[in-house]
Amino acid sequence: MATLHRPQTILEAGRLLADLDDAQVYAGGTAIQILRRQGLLFTESFVDLTGVPGLAELEWRTDGLLAGAMVSTRRMETDPRVRAELPLVATAYGKVANPRVRNTATIGGNIAHGDHRLDPPTALLVHDATLHTASRDGARSLRVREFFTGFQETALHEAEIVTGLWVPHAPTGAVSAYVKLTSLGENDWPSASVACQLVRTAGGATDITLGIAALAPTPLLVQLTTRAEGDAAAVEAAQLAAESFDPIGDVRGTPAYKRKLGSVAVRDAVRAAWREWSHA
Ligand SMILES: Cc1cc2nc3c(=O)[nH]c(=O)nc-3n(C[C@H](O)[C@H](O)[C@H](O)COP(=O)(O)OP(=O)(O)OC[C@H]3O[C@@H](n4cnc5c(N)ncnc54)[C@H](O)[C@@H]3O)c2cc1C
């Protein structure tokens, strides 16, 4: 039978994870419960972070947001200040599954899950967010851009805990859009998700930054600077992004289908962000 350990400090949590045999962090439990039910997770020792103070808080600084790992994905979606100051991030968290899952799933559990189809990391890649972690050996920081190392693999060490997420503001004048395309139903995992940010350069060109999920074994970051405008810029971005696509065929579609969907999602996201400029 599974045992849930409830440490009161991050140090205690780190020690438990290091000392117990094959222990895992338990956050919202939404992924863990499904994996257990599917017979894919055999861990019997879980370290529940709910009792560790300070992990469920949002702390604003002049240049961005420090969000604790136990903040729920629903809070990131609905918090008025996150929506106002980090709209792309709020939108991406609002794309996770359905409200029931989002109420329970945490932002630390989301990224630590390490799945290539996760929606929020797309926006975190665009913002060049940083993860803060702790373990028995100490604390460290690592960029989300360096976090996903392979299919279901991350740069998280054994017995290391995600404690928070630093998300800097977008550059002044940036506009953004999010496109999620699903094959089986609106609240399903994406077959293609794209977070897009556009920034005008001093020389009159446009920096396009894309975070892309479900189109390769890891989330993708694609960046380009173009003098093309509107639809032409969208087509250019889609062509460049497609060079990195390496989708995995499954019940949601063949690799060829997902490649096509990916190009459509990138084009739609760039077009939608461009329209934000005309509304600004
Ligand atoms: C029906 C369903 C549909 C879904 N659809 C989507 C979707 O469309 N888009 C999307 O992005 N996601 C989707 N998800 C995945 C969802 O985002 C994750 O289940 C959720 O974010 C995990 O968060 P959690 O807090 O529940 O993590 P848990 O289930 O508690 O943990 C998940 C993993 O992360 C580890 N972990 C948790 N917290 C930490 C931490 N602080 N430090 C280190 N390791 C930690 C755990 O040990 C475990 O390995 C879906 C999930 C379900 C159940």
mmCIF file of C-alpha atoms and ligand atoms in Angstrom:
data_model
loop_
_atom_site.group_PDB
_atom_site.id
_atom_site.type_symbol
_atom_site.label_atom_id
_atom_site.label_comp_id
_atom_site.label_asym_id
_atom_site.label_seq_id
_atom_site.Cartn_x
_atom_site.Cartn_y
_atom_site.Cartn_z
ATOM 1 C CA MET A 1 0.000 0.000 0.000
ATOM 2 C CA ALA A 2 1.246 3.504 -0.834
ATOM 3 C CA THR A 3 2.533 5.727 1.982
ATOM 4 C CA LEU A 4 2.176 9.499 1.881
ATOM 5 C CA HIS A 5 4.878 11.350 3.823
ATOM 6 C CA ARG A 6 4.052 14.921 4.849
ATOM 7 C CA PRO A 7 7.220 16.969 5.515
ATOM 8 C CA GLN A 8 6.922 20.441 7.058
ATOM 9 C CA THR A 9 10.026 21.935 5.442
ATOM 10 C CA ILE A 10 11.710 21.697 2.063
ATOM 11 C CA LEU A 11 14.835 20.346 3.752
ATOM 12 C CA GLU A 12 12.825 17.515 5.313
ATOM 13 C CA ALA A 13 11.201 16.818 1.929
ATOM 14 C CA GLY A 14 14.624 16.627 0.265
ATOM 15 C CA ARG A 15 15.911 14.222 2.931
ATOM 16 C CA LEU A 16 12.857 11.973 2.634
ATOM 17 C CA LEU A 17 13.208 11.787 -1.146
ATOM 18 C CA ALA A 18 16.889 10.951 -0.865
ATOM 19 C CA ASP A 19 16.555 8.413 1.955
ATOM 20 C CA LEU A 20 13.363 6.540 1.053
ATOM 21 C CA ASP A 21 13.576 3.772 -1.515
ATOM 22 C CA ASP A 22 12.178 4.916 -4.910
ATOM 23 C CA ALA A 23 10.174 7.848 -3.487
ATOM 24 C CA GLN A 24 8.427 10.492 -5.589
ATOM 25 C CA VAL A 25 7.060 13.962 -4.971
ATOM 26 C CA TYR A 26 3.255 14.088 -4.718
ATOM 27 C CA ALA A 27 1.790 17.460 -5.745
ATOM 28 C CA GLY A 28 -1.733 17.590 -7.211
ATOM 29 C CA GLY A 29 -1.594 13.863 -7.965
ATOM 30 C CA THR A 30 -3.474 14.199 -11.284
ATOM 31 C CA ALA A 31 -0.746 12.507 -13.315
ATOM 32 C CA ILE A 32 0.343 10.132 -10.544
ATOM 33 C CA GLN A 33 -3.178 8.760 -9.987
ATOM 34 C CA ILE A 34 -3.684 8.055 -13.697
ATOM 35 C CA LEU A 35 -0.298 6.358 -14.043
ATOM 36 C CA ARG A 36 -1.041 4.186 -10.981
ATOM 37 C CA ARG A 37 -4.438 3.224 -12.359
ATOM 38 C CA GLN A 38 -2.870 2.350 -15.702
ATOM 39 C CA GLY A 39 -0.354 0.108 -13.925
ATOM 40 C CA LEU A 40 2.555 2.234 -15.151
ATOM 41 C CA LEU A 41 3.751 3.575 -11.771
ATOM 42 C CA PHE A 42 4.837 1.230 -9.009
ATOM 43 C CA THR A 43 6.254 3.736 -6.501
ATOM 44 C CA GLU A 44 4.845 3.156 -3.006
ATOM 45 C CA SER A 45 6.433 6.150 -1.173
ATOM 46 C CA PHE A 46 5.199 9.638 -1.929
ATOM 47 C CA VAL A 47 6.376 12.928 -0.439
ATOM 48 C CA ASP A 48 3.421 15.328 -0.297
ATOM 49 C CA LEU A 49 4.499 18.989 -0.475
ATOM 50 C CA THR A 50 1.184 20.448 0.757
ATOM 51 C CA GLY A 51 2.504 21.099 4.287
ATOM 52 C CA VAL A 52 5.666 22.921 3.171
ATOM 53 C CA PRO A 53 5.052 26.643 3.743
ATOM 54 C CA GLY A 54 5.530 29.226 0.980
ATOM 55 C CA LEU A 55 5.174 26.907 -2.005
ATOM 56 C CA ALA A 56 1.648 28.019 -2.957
ATOM 57 C CA GLU A 57 2.335 31.747 -3.253
ATOM 58 C CA LEU A 58 2.643 34.275 -6.064
ATOM 59 C CA GLU A 59 5.300 36.933 -5.447
ATOM 60 C CA TRP A 60 5.484 39.855 -7.883
ATOM 61 C CA ARG A 61 8.735 41.693 -8.531
ATOM 62 C CA THR A 62 9.296 44.679 -10.821
ATOM 63 C CA ASP A 63 10.492 42.480 -13.696
ATOM 64 C CA GLY A 64 8.288 39.418 -13.337
ATOM 65 C CA LEU A 65 6.572 36.777 -11.223
ATOM 66 C CA LEU A 66 7.977 34.188 -8.827
ATOM 67 C CA ALA A 67 5.342 31.460 -8.527
ATOM 68 C CA GLY A 68 5.597 28.656 -5.960
ATOM 69 C CA ALA A 69 5.585 25.094 -7.275
ATOM 70 C CA MET A 70 2.315 24.243 -5.475
ATOM 71 C CA VAL A 71 0.342 27.089 -7.070
ATOM 72 C CA SER A 72 -2.512 25.486 -9.009
ATOM 73 C CA THR A 73 -2.693 25.691 -12.787
ATOM 74 C CA ARG A 74 -6.222 27.127 -12.342
ATOM 75 C CA ARG A 75 -4.861 30.013 -10.278
ATOM 76 C CA MET A 76 -2.317 30.837 -12.987
ATOM 77 C CA GLU A 77 -5.181 30.818 -15.487
ATOM 78 C CA THR A 78 -7.561 33.009 -13.478
ATOM 79 C CA ASP A 79 -5.434 35.340 -11.314
ATOM 80 C CA PRO A 80 -6.253 38.869 -12.584
ATOM 81 C CA ARG A 81 -2.650 40.083 -12.365
ATOM 82 C CA VAL A 82 -1.243 37.037 -14.187
ATOM 83 C CA ARG A 83 -3.859 37.555 -16.909
ATOM 84 C CA ALA A 84 -3.000 41.256 -17.193
ATOM 85 C CA GLU A 85 0.793 41.082 -16.988
ATOM 86 C CA LEU A 86 1.547 37.590 -18.375
ATOM 87 C CA PRO A 87 -1.416 36.918 -20.715
ATOM 88 C CA LEU A 88 0.340 34.239 -22.765
ATOM 89 C CA VAL A 89 1.243 32.340 -19.589
ATOM 90 C CA ALA A 90 -2.297 32.602 -18.168
ATOM 91 C CA THR A 91 -3.738 31.386 -21.478
ATOM 92 C CA ALA A 92 -1.375 28.398 -21.655
ATOM 93 C CA TYR A 93 -2.245 27.271 -18.100
ATOM 94 C CA GLY A 94 -5.916 27.628 -19.050
ATOM 95 C CA LYS A 95 -5.395 25.025 -21.794
ATOM 96 C CA VAL A 96 -4.524 22.179 -19.385
ATOM 97 C CA ALA A 97 -7.220 19.460 -19.596
ATOM 98 C CA ASN A 98 -10.414 20.728 -17.906
ATOM 99 C CA PRO A 99 -11.267 22.920 -14.862
ATOM 100 C CA ARG A 100 -11.407 19.883 -12.560
ATOM 101 C CA VAL A 101 -7.838 18.870 -13.402
ATOM 102 C CA ARG A 102 -6.658 22.501 -13.370
ATOM 103 C CA ASN A 103 -8.018 23.061 -9.861
ATOM 104 C CA THR A 104 -5.810 20.250 -8.545
ATOM 105 C CA ALA A 105 -2.781 20.163 -10.837
ATOM 106 C CA THR A 106 0.148 22.306 -9.708
ATOM 107 C CA ILE A 107 2.624 24.240 -11.821
ATOM 108 C CA GLY A 108 5.536 22.272 -10.345
ATOM 109 C CA GLY A 109 3.827 18.945 -11.070
ATOM 110 C CA ASN A 110 2.967 20.105 -14.561
ATOM 111 C CA ILE A 111 6.520 20.810 -15.638
ATOM 112 C CA ALA A 112 8.070 17.948 -13.652
ATOM 113 C CA HIS A 113 5.724 15.531 -15.447
ATOM 114 C CA GLY A 114 8.043 16.103 -18.425
ATOM 115 C CA ASP A 115 5.540 15.242 -21.161
ATOM 116 C CA HIS A 116 6.267 16.664 -24.639
ATOM 117 C CA ARG A 117 2.581 17.581 -25.055
ATOM 118 C CA LEU A 118 2.250 19.814 -21.972
ATOM 119 C CA ASP A 119 0.717 23.205 -22.793
ATOM 120 C CA PRO A 120 2.234 25.567 -20.163
ATOM 121 C CA PRO A 121 5.917 24.941 -21.001
ATOM 122 C CA THR A 122 5.300 26.442 -24.478
ATOM 123 C CA ALA A 123 4.656 29.857 -22.916
ATOM 124 C CA LEU A 124 7.456 29.359 -20.372
ATOM 125 C CA LEU A 125 9.891 28.706 -23.241
ATOM 126 C CA VAL A 126 8.795 31.913 -24.960
ATOM 127 C CA HIS A 127 9.259 33.924 -21.735
ATOM 128 C CA ASP A 128 12.621 32.265 -21.038
ATOM 129 C CA ALA A 129 11.372 31.274 -17.565
ATOM 130 C CA THR A 130 13.633 29.746 -14.906
ATOM 131 C CA LEU A 131 12.928 26.861 -12.540
ATOM 132 C CA HIS A 132 14.102 26.956 -8.938
ATOM 133 C CA THR A 133 14.840 23.606 -7.333
ATOM 134 C CA ALA A 134 15.997 22.196 -4.003
ATOM 135 C CA SER A 135 17.400 18.908 -2.816
ATOM 136 C CA ARG A 136 19.398 17.557 0.090
ATOM 137 C CA ASP A 137 22.480 18.859 -1.743
ATOM 138 C CA GLY A 138 21.228 22.457 -2.011
ATOM 139 C CA ALA A 139 19.332 24.767 -4.339
ATOM 140 C CA ARG A 140 19.843 25.553 -8.017
ATOM 141 C CA SER A 141 18.182 27.353 -10.914
ATOM 142 C CA LEU A 142 17.805 26.174 -14.487
ATOM 143 C CA ARG A 143 16.195 27.671 -17.560
ATOM 144 C CA VAL A 144 13.076 25.974 -18.877
ATOM 145 C CA ARG A 145 14.886 26.125 -22.228
ATOM 146 C CA GLU A 146 17.356 23.576 -20.820
ATOM 147 C CA PHE A 147 14.876 21.487 -18.849
ATOM 148 C CA PHE A 148 13.431 19.043 -21.416
ATOM 149 C CA THR A 149 16.264 16.733 -22.399
ATOM 150 C CA GLY A 150 14.484 13.881 -24.219
ATOM 151 C CA PHE A 151 11.232 11.933 -24.516
ATOM 152 C CA GLN A 152 9.784 11.961 -20.947
ATOM 153 C CA GLU A 153 13.206 13.064 -19.699
ATOM 154 C CA THR A 154 14.089 16.260 -17.876
ATOM 155 C CA ALA A 155 17.166 17.833 -16.319
ATOM 156 C CA LEU A 156 15.721 17.243 -12.822
ATOM 157 C CA HIS A 157 18.079 15.151 -10.694
ATOM 158 C CA GLU A 158 17.023 12.196 -8.586
ATOM 159 C CA ALA A 159 15.390 13.463 -5.355
ATOM 160 C CA GLU A 160 15.317 17.069 -6.596
ATOM 161 C CA ILE A 161 12.223 19.190 -5.975
ATOM 162 C CA VAL A 162 10.900 22.022 -8.134
ATOM 163 C CA THR A 163 10.233 24.812 -5.622
ATOM 164 C CA GLY A 164 9.224 27.655 -7.929
ATOM 165 C CA LEU A 165 9.096 29.231 -11.317
ATOM 166 C CA TRP A 166 10.475 32.656 -12.245
ATOM 167 C CA VAL A 167 8.641 34.179 -15.204
ATOM 168 C CA PRO A 168 9.994 37.492 -16.503
ATOM 169 C CA HIS A 169 7.665 39.978 -18.174
ATOM 170 C CA ALA A 170 7.526 40.044 -21.977
ATOM 171 C CA PRO A 171 9.494 42.863 -23.667
ATOM 172 C CA THR A 172 7.673 46.205 -23.950
ATOM 173 C CA GLY A 173 5.298 46.262 -26.923
ATOM 174 C CA ALA A 174 5.207 42.471 -27.314
ATOM 175 C CA VAL A 175 1.997 40.844 -28.529
ATOM 176 C CA SER A 176 1.124 37.166 -28.216
ATOM 177 C CA ALA A 177 -1.340 34.428 -29.120
ATOM 178 C CA TYR A 178 -1.925 30.776 -28.261
ATOM 179 C CA VAL A 179 -3.306 28.077 -30.532
ATOM 180 C CA LYS A 180 -4.132 24.553 -29.374
ATOM 181 C CA LEU A 181 -5.423 21.979 -31.860
ATOM 182 C CA THR A 182 -6.864 18.714 -30.562
ATOM 183 C CA SER A 183 -7.963 15.597 -32.425
ATOM 184 C CA LEU A 184 -10.251 13.813 -29.938
ATOM 185 C CA GLY A 185 -12.068 16.593 -28.061
ATOM 186 C CA GLU A 186 -11.677 20.162 -26.852
ATOM 187 C CA ASN A 187 -10.224 19.282 -23.431
ATOM 188 C CA ASP A 188 -7.947 16.535 -24.682
ATOM 189 C CA TRP A 189 -4.182 16.626 -24.895
ATOM 190 C CA PRO A 190 -3.046 18.713 -27.872
ATOM 191 C CA SER A 191 -2.005 17.282 -31.225
ATOM 192 C CA ALA A 192 -0.329 20.654 -31.750
ATOM 193 C CA SER A 193 -0.005 23.620 -29.360
ATOM 194 C CA VAL A 194 1.781 26.870 -30.158
ATOM 195 C CA ALA A 195 2.579 29.871 -27.954
ATOM 196 C CA CYS A 196 3.663 32.826 -30.087
ATOM 197 C CA GLN A 197 5.186 36.184 -29.207
ATOM 198 C CA LEU A 198 6.013 39.016 -31.616
ATOM 199 C CA VAL A 199 8.326 41.934 -30.821
ATOM 200 C CA ARG A 200 9.270 44.803 -33.171
ATOM 201 C CA THR A 201 13.034 45.307 -33.393
ATOM 202 C CA ALA A 202 14.646 48.756 -33.433
ATOM 203 C CA GLY A 203 15.413 48.254 -37.153
ATOM 204 C CA GLY A 204 11.752 47.659 -38.065
ATOM 205 C CA ALA A 205 11.924 43.855 -38.354
ATOM 206 C CA THR A 206 9.951 41.447 -36.147
ATOM 207 C CA ASP A 207 11.296 38.913 -33.661
ATOM 208 C CA ILE A 208 9.021 35.865 -33.619
ATOM 209 C CA THR A 209 9.375 33.434 -30.696
ATOM 210 C CA LEU A 210 7.425 30.173 -30.711
ATOM 211 C CA GLY A 211 7.006 27.530 -28.004
ATOM 212 C CA ILE A 212 5.578 24.361 -29.535
ATOM 213 C CA ALA A 213 4.146 21.239 -27.859
ATOM 214 C CA ALA A 214 3.284 17.732 -29.129
ATOM 215 C CA LEU A 215 5.297 17.943 -32.346
ATOM 216 C CA ALA A 216 8.575 16.369 -31.222
ATOM 217 C CA PRO A 217 9.792 14.196 -28.304
ATOM 218 C CA THR A 218 10.395 17.437 -26.338
ATOM 219 C CA PRO A 219 8.700 20.842 -26.446
ATOM 220 C CA LEU A 220 10.309 23.022 -29.139
ATOM 221 C CA LEU A 221 11.602 26.588 -29.108
ATOM 222 C CA VAL A 222 11.744 28.257 -32.538
ATOM 223 C CA GLN A 223 12.992 31.825 -33.034
ATOM 224 C CA LEU A 224 13.311 33.959 -36.152
ATOM 225 C CA THR A 225 13.672 37.605 -37.123
ATOM 226 C CA THR A 226 11.831 38.611 -40.279
ATOM 227 C CA ARG A 227 11.037 41.668 -42.364
ATOM 228 C CA ALA A 228 7.936 39.908 -43.713
ATOM 229 C CA GLU A 229 4.569 41.181 -42.468
ATOM 230 C CA GLY A 230 1.301 39.491 -41.488
ATOM 231 C CA ASP A 231 0.455 36.372 -43.507
ATOM 232 C CA ALA A 232 3.890 36.271 -45.173
ATOM 233 C CA ALA A 233 5.552 36.249 -41.736
ATOM 234 C CA ALA A 234 3.181 33.478 -40.623
ATOM 235 C CA VAL A 235 4.124 31.319 -43.623
ATOM 236 C CA GLU A 236 7.850 31.950 -43.069
ATOM 237 C CA ALA A 237 7.543 30.981 -39.380
ATOM 238 C CA ALA A 238 5.603 27.808 -40.236
ATOM 239 C CA GLN A 239 8.228 26.742 -42.783
ATOM 240 C CA LEU A 240 11.053 27.206 -40.289
ATOM 241 C CA ALA A 241 9.183 25.482 -37.445
ATOM 242 C CA ALA A 242 8.337 22.486 -39.664
ATOM 243 C CA GLU A 243 12.067 21.742 -40.009
ATOM 244 C CA SER A 244 12.090 20.814 -36.283
ATOM 245 C CA PHE A 245 8.897 18.752 -36.282
ATOM 246 C CA ASP A 246 9.363 15.074 -35.410
ATOM 247 C CA PRO A 247 5.910 14.061 -34.162
ATOM 248 C CA ILE A 248 5.039 10.730 -32.574
ATOM 249 C CA GLY A 249 2.144 8.867 -34.205
ATOM 250 C CA ASP A 250 -0.592 7.689 -31.828
ATOM 251 C CA VAL A 251 -4.358 7.486 -31.405
ATOM 252 C CA ARG A 252 -4.528 11.252 -32.074
ATOM 253 C CA GLY A 253 -3.023 11.002 -35.546
ATOM 254 C CA THR A 254 -0.187 9.851 -37.749
ATOM 255 C CA PRO A 255 3.095 11.786 -37.850
ATOM 256 C CA ALA A 256 2.124 13.150 -41.299
ATOM 257 C CA TYR A 257 -1.222 14.427 -39.982
ATOM 258 C CA LYS A 258 0.436 16.039 -36.959
ATOM 259 C CA ARG A 259 3.037 17.737 -39.157
ATOM 260 C CA LYS A 260 0.238 19.346 -41.166
ATOM 261 C CA LEU A 261 -1.597 20.315 -37.990
ATOM 262 C CA GLY A 262 1.626 21.808 -36.606
ATOM 263 C CA SER A 263 2.090 24.049 -39.632
ATOM 264 C CA VAL A 264 -1.533 25.200 -39.403
ATOM 265 C CA ALA A 265 -1.144 25.910 -35.669
ATOM 266 C CA VAL A 266 2.021 27.991 -36.189
ATOM 267 C CA ARG A 267 0.448 29.985 -39.032
ATOM 268 C CA ASP A 268 -2.733 30.601 -37.014
ATOM 269 C CA ALA A 269 -0.776 31.643 -33.925
ATOM 270 C CA VAL A 270 1.423 34.146 -35.807
ATOM 271 C CA ARG A 271 -1.608 35.573 -37.649
ATOM 272 C CA ALA A 272 -3.558 35.896 -34.392
ATOM 273 C CA ALA A 273 -0.659 37.648 -32.659
ATOM 274 C CA TRP A 274 -0.264 39.982 -35.646
ATOM 275 C CA ARG A 275 -3.917 40.926 -35.361
ATOM 276 C CA GLU A 276 -3.226 41.985 -31.742
ATOM 277 C CA TRP A 277 -1.031 44.783 -33.125
ATOM 278 C CA SER A 278 -3.831 46.110 -35.259
ATOM 279 C CA HIS A 279 -6.076 46.147 -32.147
ATOM 280 C CA ALA A 280 -3.432 47.791 -29.900
HETATM 281 C C1 LIG B 1 -7.363 13.814 -18.164
HETATM 282 C C2 LIG B 1 -6.098 14.636 -18.253
HETATM 283 C C3 LIG B 1 -5.892 15.444 -19.374
HETATM 284 C C4 LIG B 1 -4.741 16.230 -19.460
HETATM 285 N N1 LIG B 1 -4.594 17.097 -20.523
HETATM 286 C C5 LIG B 1 -3.554 17.961 -20.524
HETATM 287 C C6 LIG B 1 -3.424 18.957 -21.539
HETATM 288 O O1 LIG B 1 -4.246 19.068 -22.439
HETATM 289 N N2 LIG B 1 -2.374 19.800 -21.473
HETATM 290 C C7 LIG B 1 -1.449 19.741 -20.456
HETATM 291 O O2 LIG B 1 -0.552 20.562 -20.415
HETATM 292 N N3 LIG B 1 -1.538 18.790 -19.502
HETATM 293 C C8 LIG B 1 -2.556 17.930 -19.508
HETATM 294 N N4 LIG B 1 -2.647 16.996 -18.525
HETATM 295 C C9 LIG B 1 -1.524 16.796 -17.602
HETATM 296 C C10 LIG B 1 -1.595 17.696 -16.421
HETATM 297 O O3 LIG B 1 -1.066 18.942 -16.810
HETATM 298 C C11 LIG B 1 -0.738 17.049 -15.338
HETATM 299 O O4 LIG B 1 -1.408 15.872 -14.904
HETATM 300 C C12 LIG B 1 -0.575 17.952 -14.147
HETATM 301 O O5 LIG B 1 -0.122 19.230 -14.504
HETATM 302 C C13 LIG B 1 0.393 17.368 -13.144
HETATM 303 O O6 LIG B 1 0.402 18.206 -12.010
HETATM 304 P P1 LIG B 1 0.187 17.579 -10.559
HETATM 305 O O7 LIG B 1 0.424 18.670 -9.591
HETATM 306 O O8 LIG B 1 -1.118 16.887 -10.455
HETATM 307 O O9 LIG B 1 1.395 16.553 -10.537
HETATM 308 P P2 LIG B 1 1.502 15.099 -9.867
HETATM 309 O O10 LIG B 1 0.572 14.161 -10.530
HETATM 310 O O11 LIG B 1 1.434 15.223 -8.395
HETATM 311 O O12 LIG B 1 3.010 14.752 -10.279
HETATM 312 C C14 LIG B 1 3.385 14.582 -11.619
HETATM 313 C C15 LIG B 1 4.875 14.206 -11.667
HETATM 314 O O13 LIG B 1 5.676 15.306 -11.287
HETATM 315 C C16 LIG B 1 6.426 15.016 -10.095
HETATM 316 N N5 LIG B 1 6.348 16.240 -9.287
HETATM 317 C C17 LIG B 1 5.232 16.881 -8.895
HETATM 318 N N6 LIG B 1 5.538 18.036 -8.277
HETATM 319 C C18 LIG B 1 6.891 18.112 -8.248
HETATM 320 C C19 LIG B 1 7.811 19.059 -7.727
HETATM 321 N N7 LIG B 1 7.403 20.197 -7.126
HETATM 322 N N8 LIG B 1 9.145 18.804 -7.852
HETATM 323 C C20 LIG B 1 9.572 17.671 -8.475
HETATM 324 N N9 LIG B 1 8.742 16.738 -8.998
HETATM 325 C C21 LIG B 1 7.417 16.949 -8.883
HETATM 326 C C22 LIG B 1 5.749 13.823 -9.463
HETATM 327 O O14 LIG B 1 6.631 13.062 -8.688
HETATM 328 C C23 LIG B 1 5.250 13.083 -10.705
HETATM 329 O O15 LIG B 1 6.317 12.378 -11.283
HETATM 330 C C24 LIG B 1 -3.778 16.185 -18.425
HETATM 331 C C25 LIG B 1 -3.989 15.362 -17.310
HETATM 332 C C26 LIG B 1 -5.124 14.598 -17.204
HETATM 333 C C27 LIG B 1 -5.344 13.775 -15.960
#
